[in-house]
XYZ file of C-alpha atoms in Angstrom:
568
model
C -25.136 28.450 32.397
C -23.198 25.625 30.215
C -21.161 27.318 27.290
C -22.621 25.749 23.899
C -19.371 24.344 22.686
C -19.116 21.983 26.077
C -22.710 21.029 25.983
C -23.741 17.267 24.098
C -25.034 17.312 20.723
C -27.456 15.167 19.892
C -26.624 11.427 18.236
C -28.122 8.949 15.847
C -27.745 5.817 17.792
C -30.523 4.198 19.926
C -30.407 2.728 23.083
C -28.354 -0.597 23.747
C -31.334 -2.428 24.308
C -33.161 -1.358 21.202
C -29.894 -1.586 18.935
C -29.938 -5.350 19.726
C -33.337 -5.634 18.997
C -32.611 -3.637 15.717
C -29.967 -5.598 14.643
C -31.836 -8.692 14.468
C -34.805 -7.120 12.667
C -32.016 -5.582 10.160
C -30.947 -9.021 9.253
C -34.041 -9.079 7.297
C -33.590 -6.331 5.132
C -31.880 -5.914 2.109
C -28.427 -4.974 2.652
C -25.515 -2.085 1.203
C -21.878 -2.882 2.366
C -20.470 0.816 2.819
C -17.436 1.799 1.151
C -14.765 2.950 2.899
C -15.536 6.456 2.380
C -19.589 5.529 3.164
C -18.119 4.304 6.421
C -16.341 7.417 7.648
C -19.503 9.574 6.771
C -21.798 6.851 8.386
C -19.665 7.206 11.308
C -19.645 10.720 11.711
C -23.105 11.263 11.290
C -24.301 9.013 13.792
C -22.053 10.466 16.268
C -22.630 14.178 16.140
C -20.051 15.173 13.864
C -22.025 15.690 11.058
C -24.719 17.482 12.625
C -27.301 18.643 12.135
C -27.792 16.372 9.499
C -29.688 12.920 10.301
C -28.790 11.178 7.719
C -27.742 11.233 3.664
C -29.587 14.194 1.815
C -32.537 14.063 0.182
C -32.393 15.286 -3.477
C -33.623 18.582 -2.483
C -31.278 18.929 0.349
C -28.353 17.801 -2.131
C -29.622 19.802 -5.174
C -29.611 22.771 -2.802
C -25.602 21.988 -0.908
C -24.748 21.323 -4.395
C -26.037 25.136 -5.932
C -25.962 27.233 -2.922
C -23.781 25.382 -0.078
C -27.212 25.327 2.097
C -29.563 22.530 3.345
C -33.568 23.198 1.610
C -34.115 25.091 4.676
C -31.135 27.763 4.564
C -28.789 25.703 7.146
C -25.552 26.314 6.034
C -23.766 23.001 4.491
C -21.235 22.920 1.870
C -20.560 19.192 0.848
C -23.064 16.937 -0.186
C -23.014 13.594 2.043
C -24.562 10.956 0.044
C -25.126 7.418 -0.284
C -23.917 6.501 -3.848
C -25.111 2.833 -4.972
C -24.560 0.725 -7.874
C -28.166 1.021 -10.805
C -28.422 -2.906 -9.834
C -29.286 -2.301 -6.133
C -31.270 0.721 -6.371
C -33.255 -1.144 -8.733
C -34.417 -3.193 -5.669
C -35.101 -0.595 -3.357
C -37.633 2.122 -3.484
C -38.505 5.182 -1.461
C -40.510 3.965 1.617
C -38.147 0.692 2.317
C -35.542 0.172 4.681
C -32.268 -1.088 4.406
C -29.228 -1.954 6.534
C -25.782 -0.397 6.041
C -22.922 -2.982 6.571
C -19.388 -2.379 6.849
C -16.931 -4.457 4.650
C -17.030 -7.343 6.950
C -20.336 -7.784 7.442
C -21.450 -5.847 10.617
C -24.437 -3.940 10.548
C -24.481 -0.489 11.931
C -27.150 1.528 10.800
C -30.291 1.300 9.266
C -31.744 3.746 6.531
C -35.281 4.681 5.536
C -35.064 5.739 2.176
C -36.653 8.568 1.347
C -35.445 9.512 -2.304
C -33.260 8.112 -4.882
C -32.022 9.623 -7.874
C -29.548 9.497 -10.654
C -27.601 12.444 -10.006
C -25.461 14.974 -12.807
C -22.095 14.528 -11.779
C -20.597 17.042 -14.349
C -22.860 19.349 -12.376
C -21.452 18.451 -9.089
C -17.777 18.715 -9.391
C -18.272 21.956 -10.837
C -20.024 23.401 -8.454
C -18.924 21.711 -5.707
C -15.250 21.394 -6.802
C -14.927 24.136 -8.923
C -14.302 22.117 -12.588
C -15.526 18.782 -13.895
C -11.677 17.994 -14.141
C -10.514 14.482 -12.857
C -7.180 15.212 -11.917
C -9.140 16.409 -8.674
C -8.951 13.425 -6.490
C -12.646 13.983 -5.569
C -14.134 14.785 -8.870
C -12.229 11.394 -10.258
C -13.831 9.000 -7.365
C -16.993 10.770 -8.689
C -16.829 9.683 -12.252
C -14.885 6.411 -11.822
C -15.787 5.212 -8.552
C -19.107 6.161 -6.789
C -22.195 4.694 -7.528
C -24.349 6.045 -10.272
C -27.589 6.311 -8.029
C -27.771 8.071 -4.877
C -30.208 7.395 -1.835
C -31.088 10.086 0.810
C -33.006 8.925 3.925
C -32.262 9.491 7.896
C -30.221 7.252 9.508
C -30.523 4.977 12.754
C -27.246 4.053 14.543
C -26.923 0.598 15.886
C -22.901 0.700 16.691
C -20.006 2.512 15.893
C -17.282 1.219 13.385
C -14.963 -0.784 14.951
C -11.508 0.513 15.256
C -8.937 -1.673 16.148
C -5.907 0.983 15.723
C -5.195 3.877 18.285
C -8.238 3.207 20.316
C -7.000 5.579 23.086
C -7.039 8.661 20.420
C -10.469 8.466 18.952
C -12.910 10.172 20.364
C -16.423 11.415 19.383
C -17.616 14.800 19.444
C -19.663 14.484 22.862
C -16.307 12.630 23.957
C -13.970 15.795 23.676
C -16.415 18.029 25.009
C -16.934 16.277 28.124
C -12.947 16.279 28.145
C -13.139 19.785 27.558
C -15.451 20.213 30.611
C -13.601 18.169 33.072
C -10.220 20.269 31.955
C -12.114 23.639 32.063
C -11.185 24.679 28.574
C -13.839 27.572 27.437
C -11.507 28.655 24.099
C -10.161 25.730 21.930
C -8.661 25.789 18.627
C -7.919 23.249 16.284
C -5.462 22.248 13.788
C -6.729 20.387 11.235
C -3.785 18.155 9.086
C -3.364 15.363 6.673
C 0.790 15.242 6.889
C 3.179 14.443 9.746
C 3.618 17.452 11.705
C 7.430 19.243 11.659
C 8.714 22.542 12.600
C 6.739 24.925 11.168
C 3.423 23.091 11.913
C 4.496 23.616 15.726
C 5.541 26.920 15.193
C 2.078 27.815 13.341
C 0.018 26.220 15.855
C 1.859 28.016 18.805
C 0.933 31.506 17.702
C -2.598 30.314 16.874
C -3.316 29.018 20.381
C -1.277 32.654 21.391
C -3.735 34.543 19.207
C -6.661 32.758 19.823
C -5.517 32.679 23.418
C -6.925 29.201 23.641
C -5.818 25.492 24.219
C -4.767 23.752 21.116
C -6.640 20.647 19.999
C -4.410 18.936 17.154
C -6.807 17.197 15.232
C -5.272 15.071 12.398
C -7.263 13.323 9.335
C -7.144 9.571 9.768
C -9.948 8.814 7.268
C -9.293 8.994 3.354
C -7.616 11.656 2.371
C -5.399 12.833 -0.740
C -4.026 10.038 -3.014
C -0.196 9.814 -1.846
C -0.570 11.344 1.060
C 1.678 9.536 4.223
C -0.006 6.426 5.428
C -2.094 6.859 8.931
C -0.279 4.778 11.117
C 2.861 6.721 10.060
C 1.691 9.960 10.656
C -0.038 9.003 13.955
C 3.311 7.192 14.997
C 4.895 10.967 14.481
C 2.229 12.792 15.795
C 3.195 11.204 18.915
C 7.131 11.161 18.763
C 6.165 15.323 18.805
C 3.275 15.544 21.007
C 5.601 16.129 24.274
C 7.131 19.294 22.463
C 3.764 20.836 23.026
C 2.630 21.577 26.862
C 0.646 18.939 28.000
C -1.345 21.564 29.956
C -2.818 22.985 27.260
C -2.872 21.043 24.232
C -4.077 17.590 23.353
C -4.430 15.288 20.571
C -7.360 13.167 19.039
C -7.898 11.553 15.648
C -10.704 12.209 13.181
C -12.282 9.183 10.601
C -13.418 12.215 8.148
C -12.942 11.394 4.546
C -11.693 14.202 3.153
C -13.231 15.629 -0.330
C -9.964 18.037 -1.145
C -12.610 20.673 -1.775
C -10.653 23.864 -0.923
C -12.427 27.028 0.361
C -16.077 24.295 0.686
C -13.846 22.133 2.554
C -12.737 24.840 5.018
C -16.201 25.506 5.765
C -16.594 21.933 6.320
C -13.737 21.509 8.192
C -15.416 24.488 10.502
C -18.838 22.998 11.068
C -17.080 19.460 12.266
C -14.569 21.207 14.765
C -17.484 23.293 16.204
C -19.263 20.089 16.687
C -16.405 18.522 18.107
C -16.381 21.358 20.817
C -13.726 23.639 19.254
C -14.349 27.633 19.614
C -11.530 28.571 16.980
C -9.622 26.454 14.090
C -6.636 27.503 12.120
C -7.074 27.897 8.284
C -3.623 27.963 6.355
C -2.682 28.557 3.033
C -4.406 26.384 0.282
C -6.400 24.636 2.857
C -7.993 21.360 1.399
C -6.035 21.628 -1.948
C -5.566 19.190 -4.157
C -2.684 20.374 -6.368
C -2.769 20.887 -9.983
C -5.775 20.934 -12.545
C -5.005 18.997 -16.213
C -3.720 22.735 -17.331
C -0.739 22.160 -14.394
C -2.430 25.413 -12.405
C -3.774 25.171 -8.858
C -6.986 24.538 -8.615
C -7.927 27.030 -5.776
C -6.311 30.402 -5.137
C -3.497 29.928 -1.830
C -5.913 31.830 0.273
C -9.793 31.119 -1.221
C -10.137 29.519 1.500
C -9.721 32.219 4.320
C -11.880 34.169 2.276
C -15.167 32.045 1.787
C -14.577 31.096 5.771
C -14.254 34.743 6.764
C -17.824 35.241 4.987
C -19.593 32.759 6.718
C -17.977 32.684 10.226
C -20.378 33.664 12.203
C -22.959 30.854 10.393
C -20.126 28.363 11.032
C -20.346 29.455 14.629
C -16.510 28.778 15.291
C -13.405 31.994 14.807
C -10.882 31.228 11.765
C -7.314 31.748 13.132
C -5.487 32.541 9.837
C -2.242 32.215 8.706
C 0.461 32.457 5.902
C 2.830 30.105 5.031
C 5.804 29.597 8.050
C 9.329 29.658 6.487
C 13.000 29.464 8.274
C 14.649 32.367 8.866
C 18.292 31.186 9.055
C 19.675 34.642 9.566
C 17.559 34.652 13.398
C 17.108 31.024 13.197
C 13.861 31.087 13.940
C 10.316 30.391 11.863
C 8.366 33.503 11.169
C 5.708 34.054 8.740
C 6.232 34.547 4.759
C 4.689 37.671 4.516
C 6.564 39.127 7.980
C 10.209 38.921 6.631
C 12.555 41.588 5.992
C 14.176 42.097 2.754
C 17.555 40.450 2.188
C 16.800 37.932 5.004
C 18.214 34.724 4.143
C 15.138 32.248 4.098
C 15.189 28.048 3.932
C 12.703 26.086 3.116
C 11.645 22.052 2.103
C 9.000 21.820 -0.058
C 6.719 18.387 -0.118
C 8.422 17.334 -3.503
C 11.794 17.805 -1.542
C 11.043 15.889 1.438
C 10.308 12.949 -0.641
C 13.318 13.134 -2.987
C 15.721 13.119 0.227
C 13.567 10.439 1.974
C 13.638 8.737 -1.166
C 17.442 8.850 -2.092
C 18.354 8.617 1.294
C 19.797 12.156 2.118
C 20.038 14.300 5.283
C 16.802 16.590 6.397
C 18.505 19.209 8.339
C 17.247 19.472 11.903
C 15.661 22.747 11.437
C 12.980 21.648 9.098
C 12.041 18.720 11.341
C 12.180 16.787 14.616
C 14.858 13.911 14.663
C 11.868 11.509 15.932
C 9.506 12.487 12.671
C 12.087 11.873 10.097
C 12.786 8.517 11.731
C 9.609 7.558 11.716
C 8.977 8.382 7.681
C 12.629 6.674 7.023
C 11.052 3.530 8.821
C 8.414 3.724 6.622
C 9.735 5.365 3.040
C 13.558 3.301 3.146
C 15.478 4.515 -0.173
C 14.227 3.424 -2.769
C 16.363 0.901 -3.884
C 15.573 -0.846 -1.150
C 11.150 -0.681 -1.602
C 9.262 -3.156 -3.594
C 7.256 -1.374 -6.780
C 5.784 -2.249 -9.580
C 6.257 -2.016 -13.677
C 3.050 -1.942 -15.410
C 3.107 -2.692 -18.995
C 0.286 -1.637 -21.080
C -0.342 -2.013 -24.733
C -2.156 -3.306 -27.598
C -2.647 -7.042 -27.532
C 0.197 -8.599 -29.680
C 2.007 -4.972 -28.845
C 5.360 -7.341 -27.232
C 4.294 -6.654 -23.895
C 4.400 -9.921 -22.225
C 8.079 -11.081 -24.249
C 9.304 -7.784 -22.776
C 8.075 -8.594 -19.226
C 9.614 -11.941 -19.688
C 13.209 -10.860 -20.370
C 12.616 -7.847 -18.040
C 11.561 -10.540 -15.272
C 14.826 -12.483 -15.945
C 17.395 -9.663 -16.055
C 15.896 -8.493 -12.321
C 15.520 -11.651 -11.318
C 19.505 -12.281 -11.960
C 20.605 -9.357 -10.163
C 18.613 -11.037 -7.289
C 18.363 -8.305 -4.324
C 14.590 -8.682 -4.216
C 11.803 -10.905 -4.910
C 10.126 -10.480 -8.673
C 6.717 -11.684 -9.913
C 5.555 -11.434 -12.988
C 1.417 -10.744 -13.485
C 1.041 -11.687 -17.535
C -2.561 -10.729 -18.375
C -3.335 -14.671 -20.348
C -1.784 -16.176 -16.966
C -3.819 -14.102 -14.582
C -7.029 -14.444 -16.978
C -6.473 -18.294 -16.392
C -5.570 -18.330 -12.825
C -7.162 -15.319 -11.235
C -10.004 -14.004 -13.603
C -11.131 -17.352 -15.252
C -14.691 -16.574 -14.716
C -14.699 -13.295 -16.502
C -15.820 -12.029 -19.907
C -14.225 -8.945 -21.890
C -16.981 -6.461 -21.306
C -15.850 -2.968 -19.862
C -16.997 -4.008 -16.498
C -15.329 -7.465 -16.574
C -11.975 -5.966 -18.130
C -11.466 -3.122 -15.283
C -12.283 -5.736 -12.583
C -9.746 -8.016 -14.175
C -7.409 -4.624 -14.361
C -8.004 -4.240 -10.593
C -7.217 -8.085 -9.512
C -3.852 -7.303 -11.065
C -3.489 -4.387 -9.421
C -4.642 -5.592 -5.801
C -1.609 -8.249 -6.218
C 0.879 -5.663 -7.435
C 0.006 -3.577 -4.566
C 1.070 -6.647 -1.933
C 3.514 -7.413 -3.773
C 4.917 -4.055 -3.385
C 3.858 -3.449 -0.151
C 5.798 -6.239 1.054
C 8.962 -5.266 -0.531
C 8.794 -7.352 -4.132
C 9.466 -6.269 -7.387
C 5.582 -6.581 -9.596
C 5.322 -7.013 -13.863
C 2.545 -6.532 -14.753
C 1.780 -7.135 -18.393
C -2.134 -6.780 -19.216
C -3.480 -4.956 -22.200
C -5.262 -2.386 -19.501
C -7.249 0.050 -22.303
C -8.971 2.405 -20.101
C -7.297 5.463 -18.703
C -9.459 5.900 -15.482
C -8.441 2.129 -14.848
C -4.633 2.696 -14.750
C -4.808 5.641 -12.636
C -6.893 3.803 -10.118
C -4.086 0.909 -9.893
C -1.521 3.004 -10.004
C -3.109 4.862 -6.474
C -3.411 1.711 -5.143
C 0.038 0.952 -5.725
C 1.659 4.235 -4.336
C 0.774 4.037 -1.286
C 3.341 1.588 -1.093
C 5.633 2.383 -3.609
C 6.410 3.360 -7.164
C 4.686 2.801 -10.220
C 6.273 2.692 -13.066
C 4.052 2.654 -16.713
C 5.436 1.576 -19.576
C 3.361 2.083 -22.585
C 4.339 -0.497 -25.034
C 3.688 1.525 -28.377
C 3.829 -1.021 -31.293
C 1.290 0.485 -34.011
C -2.206 -1.150 -34.770
C -0.854 -2.216 -37.992
C 2.060 -3.557 -36.597
C -0.069 -5.914 -34.197
C -2.499 -6.767 -36.622
C 0.330 -7.889 -39.360
C 1.764 -10.362 -36.354
C -1.547 -11.760 -35.212
C -0.102 -14.364 -33.482
C -3.527 -15.996 -32.348
C -5.448 -15.023 -34.987
C -7.470 -12.851 -32.767
C -7.389 -9.699 -35.094
C -8.674 -11.461 -37.954
C -11.383 -13.142 -35.741
C -12.631 -9.666 -34.655
C -12.177 -8.501 -38.228
C -14.983 -11.096 -38.957
C -17.130 -9.791 -36.077
C -16.407 -13.242 -34.530
C -14.785 -11.843 -31.045
C -16.877 -8.307 -29.635
C -15.716 -5.453 -27.873
C -12.136 -6.400 -29.175
C -9.452 -3.459 -28.408
C -8.191 -1.466 -31.219
C -10.975 -2.865 -33.785
C -14.397 -2.657 -31.908
C -13.326 -1.065 -28.369
C -11.490 2.010 -27.768
C -7.871 2.118 -26.203
C -6.846 5.263 -24.215
C -2.835 5.538 -24.511
C -1.111 6.902 -21.740
C -0.679 10.352 -21.938
C 2.451 10.523 -19.533
C 3.989 7.394 -19.317
C 7.345 6.693 -17.368
C 8.485 5.700 -19.956
C 7.518 4.650 -24.287
C 8.936 1.535 -25.748
C 8.049 0.470 -29.543
C 8.902 -2.896 -30.659
C 9.036 -2.487 -34.590
C 12.477 -3.040 -35.618
C 13.968 -3.464 -32.038
C 15.025 -6.620 -30.022
C 13.389 -7.490 -27.154
C 16.447 -7.337 -25.706
C 17.050 -3.713 -26.260
C 13.543 -3.042 -25.107
C 13.579 -4.918 -21.398
C 17.162 -2.751 -21.378
C 15.245 0.421 -21.513
C 13.616 -0.342 -18.850
C 16.262 -1.563 -16.823
C 17.969 1.894 -17.596
C 14.443 3.906 -16.639
C 14.257 1.948 -13.308
C 18.122 2.876 -12.725
C 17.192 6.776 -12.890
C 14.612 6.593 -10.635
C 16.763 4.653 -8.020
C 14.834 1.899 -7.927
C 17.799 -0.869 -8.762
C 21.561 -0.218 -8.594
C 23.204 0.943 -11.393
């Protein structure tokens, strides 16, 4: 009798012939263009990675998952998998209707029969699923500032999986992995979930886990959406492949998982366990602060270091997969080996490099010792993260109209061009409005879109090693945060708050805009009839009242120098 973890599991795809017919019919349906996160979710729905789900959650299932980590029928499921859409799209869709789900290139991947449509209580979802309605949590920030306002639920009919052009040989569906395990004769398989490059501590941890479980090892990194600021998956996969030969080939394999993580700590650990069970694994490593998002708004960790292990252990039987729990691994210099942090004898010399310290060493071109990582991994990371003085970066000046942003930006551009080591592009608010966003008005939606466009252009300049100087008003903190996250994938983001007072800006009023706003002739004017969210923690704050522009620009230069972005 075939082991349950090796037997094929149901998928949501129709046959090839039916798919061709359905694709033609779906062309006439209302279409929703999926976000990157929704593409990840849909792929794992269709290929069985999210089994037993048959589609996006109904309202009853959603409410039950949010409140008690279970579907309405009582089945354990900790994470809301919802199709969030705009209110405009939702107005044209009613329960009982079919819609087509397309990727970002317009390819129809599936159809969905809408059974439910509702407006969720996002604050409740944040508090129950992530533990707090705190936008310092990346998933809560996404929920409030990126996700659609209306949820649709209903079963999905799969037409074709999303196309991946990268690392095709490394991508396996749950059934493909189960078939591989059957072929290799693997009955016990321990999964290692990771979103970071593998260093020597990870190798020791995975070796120990496989020995403890008496199982073969599946290195199963996430290559969908992870935490903003993480190493991109292209670099990470090159790092994994560089060290894969450090593992015994007969007992270890690697496969990539196109999962959109939520960084939900304990709930996420249970979710990861169910997903790994569906991929044919019998065990999973759950380490310290599994899927933790870092610090909350008060500066404390969102979750305790072993909360994820505790919740997983509580539901282990239902998950259908055993946990291999591990503490933090540290290097003991006296014995030249890695050991669990809680097993070290008193007085031993312990060495460790945090993620923050590793990034600093990469940024400054400092040595990364062999005891910490493999030369092959360090080489890949140095390719991706050259010293800061060789990277592109963005200077983002924000402040009220008339505060002096554009004047400082122009002076700064000249000073940086004078240095001549990198190309410099100025994205001034007024110039962008004229050339990139001339069709936009000044509603909140249009202001956000304008800033997003500026952020996109700046991210491309930064990615390609240039310097982008942006000088829009950018009144909304959430939009500035989104731009920061987009740019910091490729280089530094230096926020400069030009903190000139409203009174001084209004006194200057070079364009007569404040006068018109006071007379009610300009609606939604920042500082008068529309709010300005002052940056709480910009990299630099300057004030142009009674200060020469040259001095303000010089303050920015000194900040860039202190951050290692330009030579002293």
